[in-house]
Short mmCIF file of C-alpha atoms in Angstrom, two decimals:
data_model
loop_
_atom_site.label_atom_id
_atom_site.label_comp_id
_atom_site.label_asym_id
_atom_site.label_seq_id
_atom_site.Cartn_x
_atom_site.Cartn_y
_atom_site.Cartn_z
CA UNK A 1 10.96 26.35 -13.31
CA UNK A 2 10.51 27.01 -17.02
CA UNK A 3 8.01 25.65 -19.56
CA UNK A 4 10.35 22.92 -20.83
CA UNK A 5 10.68 21.45 -17.33
CA UNK A 6 6.90 21.47 -16.92
CA UNK A 7 6.55 19.77 -20.32
CA UNK A 8 9.01 17.08 -19.22
CA UNK A 9 6.92 16.41 -16.12
CA UNK A 10 3.77 16.11 -18.26
CA UNK A 11 5.58 13.72 -20.62
CA UNK A 12 6.79 11.55 -17.75
CA UNK A 13 3.30 11.53 -16.22
CA UNK A 14 1.76 10.41 -19.54
CA UNK A 15 4.28 7.58 -19.88
CA UNK A 16 3.60 6.49 -16.31
CA UNK A 17 -0.15 6.59 -16.98
CA UNK A 18 0.26 4.26 -19.95
CA UNK A 19 2.35 1.84 -17.90
CA UNK A 20 -0.05 1.97 -14.95
CA UNK A 21 -3.05 1.28 -17.22
CA UNK A 22 -1.27 -1.79 -18.55
CA UNK A 23 -0.50 -3.07 -15.06
CA UNK A 24 -4.06 -2.41 -13.91
CA UNK A 25 -5.51 -4.34 -16.84
CA UNK A 26 -3.30 -7.28 -15.93
CA UNK A 27 -4.44 -7.04 -12.32
CA UNK A 28 -8.06 -6.99 -13.51
CA UNK A 29 -7.49 -10.44 -14.98
CA UNK A 30 -6.67 -11.65 -11.47
CA UNK A 31 -9.53 -9.87 -9.72
CA UNK A 32 -12.28 -12.23 -10.87
CA UNK A 33 -10.45 -15.12 -9.25
CA UNK A 34 -9.62 -13.00 -6.22
CA UNK A 35 -13.28 -12.20 -5.70
CA UNK A 36 -14.15 -15.91 -5.82
CA UNK A 37 -11.68 -16.53 -3.00
CA UNK A 38 -14.22 -15.00 -0.63
CA UNK A 39 -16.33 -18.15 -1.05
CA UNK A 40 -13.42 -20.55 -1.50
CA UNK A 41 -12.99 -23.56 0.73
CA UNK A 42 -9.34 -22.63 1.21
CA UNK A 43 -10.35 -20.48 4.20
CA UNK A 44 -11.46 -23.62 6.04
CA UNK A 45 -7.81 -24.58 6.28
CA UNK A 46 -6.96 -22.23 9.12
CA UNK A 47 -3.20 -22.64 8.80
CA UNK A 48 -3.34 -21.14 5.29
CA UNK A 49 -5.37 -18.03 6.09
CA UNK A 50 -2.32 -15.93 7.03
CA UNK A 51 -0.14 -16.63 3.94
CA UNK A 52 -3.11 -16.42 1.56
CA UNK A 53 -4.14 -13.07 3.09
CA UNK A 54 -0.55 -11.80 2.70
CA UNK A 55 -0.53 -12.82 -0.97
CA UNK A 56 -3.89 -11.10 -1.46
CA UNK A 57 -2.42 -7.97 0.09
CA UNK A 58 0.45 -8.02 -2.39
CA UNK A 59 -1.94 -7.63 -5.33
CA UNK A 60 -1.59 -4.00 -6.53
CA UNK A 61 -4.52 -1.85 -5.48
CA UNK A 62 -6.90 -2.51 -2.61
CA UNK A 63 -8.96 -5.51 -3.75
CA UNK A 64 -6.97 -7.95 -1.60
CA UNK A 65 -7.60 -5.78 1.43
CA UNK A 66 -11.31 -5.57 0.72
CA UNK A 67 -11.62 -9.34 0.39
CA UNK A 68 -9.66 -10.04 3.58
CA UNK A 69 -11.52 -7.47 5.70
CA UNK A 70 -14.82 -8.75 4.35
CA UNK A 71 -13.87 -12.25 5.50
CA UNK A 72 -12.77 -10.88 8.89
CA UNK A 73 -16.10 -9.07 9.18
CA UNK A 74 -17.85 -12.43 8.58
CA UNK A 75 -15.60 -14.16 11.15
CA UNK A 76 -14.06 -16.38 8.47
CA UNK A 77 -10.46 -15.26 9.13
CA UNK A 78 -8.80 -14.06 12.36
CA UNK A 79 -7.02 -10.78 13.05
CA UNK A 80 -3.66 -12.38 12.20
CA UNK A 81 -4.79 -12.71 8.57
CA UNK A 82 -5.85 -9.05 8.51
CA UNK A 83 -2.45 -8.12 9.92
CA UNK A 84 -0.66 -10.14 7.24
CA UNK A 85 -2.71 -8.50 4.50
CA UNK A 86 -2.22 -5.00 5.90
CA UNK A 87 1.59 -5.30 6.00
CA UNK A 88 1.74 -6.68 2.45
CA UNK A 89 -0.67 -4.08 1.04
CA UNK A 90 0.57 -0.73 -0.32
CA UNK A 91 -2.56 0.33 -2.19
CA UNK A 92 -2.40 2.23 -5.46
CA UNK A 93 1.19 3.25 -4.73
CA UNK A 94 2.16 -0.27 -5.78
CA UNK A 95 1.19 0.54 -9.37
CA UNK A 96 3.52 3.54 -9.44
CA UNK A 97 6.33 1.62 -7.78
CA UNK A 98 6.08 -1.12 -10.40
CA UNK A 99 6.06 1.52 -13.13
CA UNK A 100 8.94 3.62 -11.76
CA UNK A 101 11.32 1.02 -10.31
CA UNK A 102 9.95 -2.49 -10.99
CA UNK A 103 12.88 -4.57 -9.68
CA UNK A 104 13.08 -2.74 -6.37
CA UNK A 105 9.28 -2.76 -6.10
CA UNK A 106 9.17 -6.54 -6.50
CA UNK A 107 11.82 -6.95 -3.79
CA UNK A 108 9.85 -4.67 -1.45
CA UNK A 109 6.65 -6.59 -2.19
CA UNK A 110 8.33 -9.94 -1.55
CA UNK A 111 9.76 -8.65 1.72
CA UNK A 112 6.36 -7.27 2.73
CA UNK A 113 4.69 -10.63 2.08
CA UNK A 114 7.29 -12.46 4.20
CA UNK A 115 7.00 -9.86 6.98
CA UNK A 116 3.21 -10.05 6.79
CA UNK A 117 3.25 -13.83 7.17
CA UNK A 118 5.66 -13.71 10.12
CA UNK A 119 3.72 -10.98 11.95
CA UNK A 120 0.40 -12.61 11.08
CA UNK A 121 1.46 -15.93 12.58
CA UNK A 122 2.93 -14.10 15.59
CA UNK A 123 -0.42 -12.40 16.21
CA UNK A 124 -2.16 -15.78 15.89
CA UNK A 125 0.31 -17.36 18.33
CA UNK A 126 -0.18 -14.59 20.89
CA UNK A 127 -3.94 -14.08 20.60
CA UNK A 128 -5.01 -17.48 19.26
CA UNK A 129 -8.27 -17.53 17.29
CA UNK A 130 -8.71 -13.77 17.48
CA UNK A 131 -11.86 -13.37 15.41
CA UNK A 132 -14.09 -10.34 15.29
CA UNK A 133 -16.27 -10.13 18.41
CA UNK A 134 -19.20 -8.00 17.29
CA UNK A 135 -21.76 -8.87 14.64
CA UNK A 136 -20.94 -8.33 10.94
CA UNK A 137 -21.54 -4.74 9.86
CA UNK A 138 -22.59 -5.46 6.30
CA UNK A 139 -20.66 -2.37 5.18
CA UNK A 140 -17.47 -4.04 3.95
CA UNK A 141 -17.19 -4.13 0.14
CA UNK A 142 -16.54 -7.58 -1.33
CA UNK A 143 -15.17 -6.42 -4.66
CA UNK A 144 -14.22 -3.50 -6.88
CA UNK A 145 -15.48 -2.56 -10.32
CA UNK A 146 -13.38 -4.08 -13.11
CA UNK A 147 -12.85 -3.45 -16.80
CA UNK A 148 -10.76 -1.16 -18.95
CA UNK A 149 -12.86 1.94 -18.24
CA UNK A 150 -12.39 1.56 -14.50
CA UNK A 151 -8.69 0.86 -15.00
CA UNK A 152 -8.29 3.98 -17.14
CA UNK A 153 -10.08 6.24 -14.66
CA UNK A 154 -8.17 4.72 -11.76
CA UNK A 155 -4.86 5.12 -13.60
CA UNK A 156 -5.62 8.77 -14.31
CA UNK A 157 -6.32 9.37 -10.62
CA UNK A 158 -3.13 7.60 -9.55
CA UNK A 159 -1.09 9.42 -12.21
CA UNK A 160 -2.58 12.76 -11.12
CA UNK A 161 -1.17 12.16 -7.64
CA UNK A 162 2.19 11.21 -9.19
CA UNK A 163 2.18 14.35 -11.36
CA UNK A 164 1.36 16.49 -8.32
CA UNK A 165 4.19 14.86 -6.35
CA UNK A 166 6.68 15.38 -9.19
CA UNK A 167 5.60 19.00 -9.56
CA UNK A 168 5.94 19.70 -5.83
CA UNK A 169 9.41 18.11 -5.75
CA UNK A 170 10.49 20.06 -8.84
CA UNK A 171 9.31 23.39 -7.42
CA UNK A 172 10.83 22.63 -4.01
CA UNK A 173 14.11 21.72 -5.71
CA UNK A 174 14.32 25.22 -7.18
CA UNK A 175 14.54 26.72 -3.70
CA UNK A 176 15.87 23.91 -1.48
CA UNK A 177 18.74 21.45 -1.81
CA UNK A 178 16.52 18.40 -1.26
CA UNK A 179 19.37 15.91 -1.42
CA UNK A 180 21.28 17.73 1.32
CA UNK A 181 18.10 18.13 3.38
CA UNK A 182 17.29 14.42 3.17
CA UNK A 183 20.87 13.32 3.87
CA UNK A 184 21.00 15.24 7.12
CA UNK A 185 17.54 14.33 8.36
CA UNK A 186 16.92 10.74 7.24
CA UNK A 187 16.04 9.56 10.76
CA UNK A 188 13.44 12.31 11.11
CA UNK A 189 12.07 11.47 7.65
CA UNK A 190 11.40 7.91 8.85
CA UNK A 191 9.11 9.37 11.51
CA UNK A 192 7.46 11.66 8.92
CA UNK A 193 6.98 8.69 6.58
CA UNK A 194 5.32 6.71 9.37
CA UNK A 195 3.03 9.60 10.37
CA UNK A 196 1.89 10.18 6.79
CA UNK A 197 1.47 6.43 6.44
CA UNK A 198 -1.27 6.63 9.06
CA UNK A 199 -3.52 8.32 6.47
CA UNK A 200 -5.89 5.50 5.37
CA UNK A 201 -6.09 6.46 1.68
CA UNK A 202 -3.89 6.24 -1.39
CA UNK A 203 -2.29 9.41 -2.75
CA UNK A 204 -0.34 11.34 -0.10
CA UNK A 205 2.23 8.54 0.08
CA UNK A 206 3.09 9.11 -3.58
CA UNK A 207 5.55 11.80 -2.53
CA UNK A 208 7.83 9.14 -1.02
CA UNK A 209 7.57 6.90 -4.10
CA UNK A 210 8.42 9.83 -6.37
CA UNK A 211 11.32 11.06 -4.25
CA UNK A 212 12.82 7.57 -4.12
CA UNK A 213 12.42 7.16 -7.88
CA UNK A 214 14.34 10.41 -8.37
CA UNK A 215 17.15 9.27 -6.08
CA UNK A 216 16.32 11.79 -3.36
CA UNK A 217 15.18 9.40 -0.65
CA UNK A 218 16.93 6.48 1.10
CA UNK A 219 15.25 3.10 0.66
CA UNK A 220 14.59 2.61 4.42
CA UNK A 221 12.40 5.73 4.49
CA UNK A 222 10.30 4.41 1.60
CA UNK A 223 10.06 0.99 3.27
CA UNK A 224 8.87 2.59 6.53
CA UNK A 225 6.08 4.35 4.65
CA UNK A 226 5.18 1.19 2.70
CA UNK A 227 4.83 -0.81 5.92
CA UNK A 228 2.51 1.66 7.66
CA UNK A 229 0.22 2.57 4.77
CA UNK A 230 -2.22 0.24 3.02
CA UNK A 231 -3.99 2.59 0.62
CA UNK A 232 -7.77 2.44 0.87
CA UNK A 233 -7.68 -1.11 2.26
CA UNK A 234 -7.88 0.24 5.81
CA UNK A 235 -11.15 2.10 5.26
CA UNK A 236 -13.45 -0.97 5.38
CA UNK A 237 -11.67 -2.12 8.56
CA UNK A 238 -12.51 1.23 10.17
CA UNK A 239 -16.16 0.60 9.32
CA UNK A 240 -15.98 -3.02 10.46
CA UNK A 241 -13.88 -2.85 13.64
CA UNK A 242 -12.28 0.43 14.76
CA UNK A 243 -10.35 -1.20 17.60
CA UNK A 244 -8.82 -3.71 15.19
CA UNK A 245 -7.83 -0.86 12.86
CA UNK A 246 -6.07 1.03 15.67
CA UNK A 247 -4.33 -2.15 16.82
CA UNK A 248 -3.24 -2.92 13.25
CA UNK A 249 -1.84 0.58 12.73
CA UNK A 250 -0.02 0.53 16.09
CA UNK A 251 1.73 -2.75 15.26
CA UNK A 252 2.65 -1.48 11.80
CA UNK A 253 4.03 1.79 13.23
CA UNK A 254 6.36 -0.10 15.58
CA UNK A 255 7.50 -2.39 12.76
CA UNK A 256 7.99 0.54 10.35
CA UNK A 257 10.05 2.61 12.79
CA UNK A 258 12.25 -0.39 13.57
CA UNK A 259 12.72 -1.25 9.88
CA UNK A 260 13.38 2.35 8.89
CA UNK A 261 15.87 3.21 11.61
CA UNK A 262 17.70 -0.12 11.41
CA UNK A 263 17.80 0.14 7.63
CA UNK A 264 19.49 3.54 7.80
CA UNK A 265 22.36 1.95 9.73
CA UNK A 266 23.24 -0.12 6.66
CA UNK A 267 22.63 2.47 3.93
#
């Protein structure tokens, strides 16, 4: 890899950073209202908790996850709402998806919201009012910092992961035929995508977003990873209810494997 290729990666990363900052600033406009939802009377209407949680999960970043888990910790919403949020949430990777392939990202988000609502209601139907059993932990964050400074720093962190992913793919491409490798092992990559999706932080999943954006990865593999991972939104659930976190991840793994493998049959 020569200097011109490295310069192109830097240029692309800078452009992505600018786009991500813009998206984050727009999301910040929504966050004030999102935070107020924690005290909103809408949660008293139990039939709406699942779809509202799914829509919160679809907000780029992790704020929707924090709000939903905080409400679960306070026994305001049941596990079905947490499940709906977790399926619809893709963490900071959502920002990069919207920047790299906006139309496809919106379709994936819409599908994730619908899937989250269906699975959330299914969990509610099976387990009923499955609220948290133990006392509130008091460790679940209710909100994130907002403002352009936070958005800029956050965008730089997200873009750094994207730059690292692009660099790794570029270097690997100099020694390996990635397209041939992916074509012959797509089913295995679904499993890899699910396993990496178990990591409860944003960042490592960026490799799948970047590979798909460069046309190296089938859509079902990306979808499998999107279903399993939820960025940092899973961290407060670990602090609040570890059993619920494990149950949530197990359900998402089964759903992701099914979606990934079935999707490959039609690609």
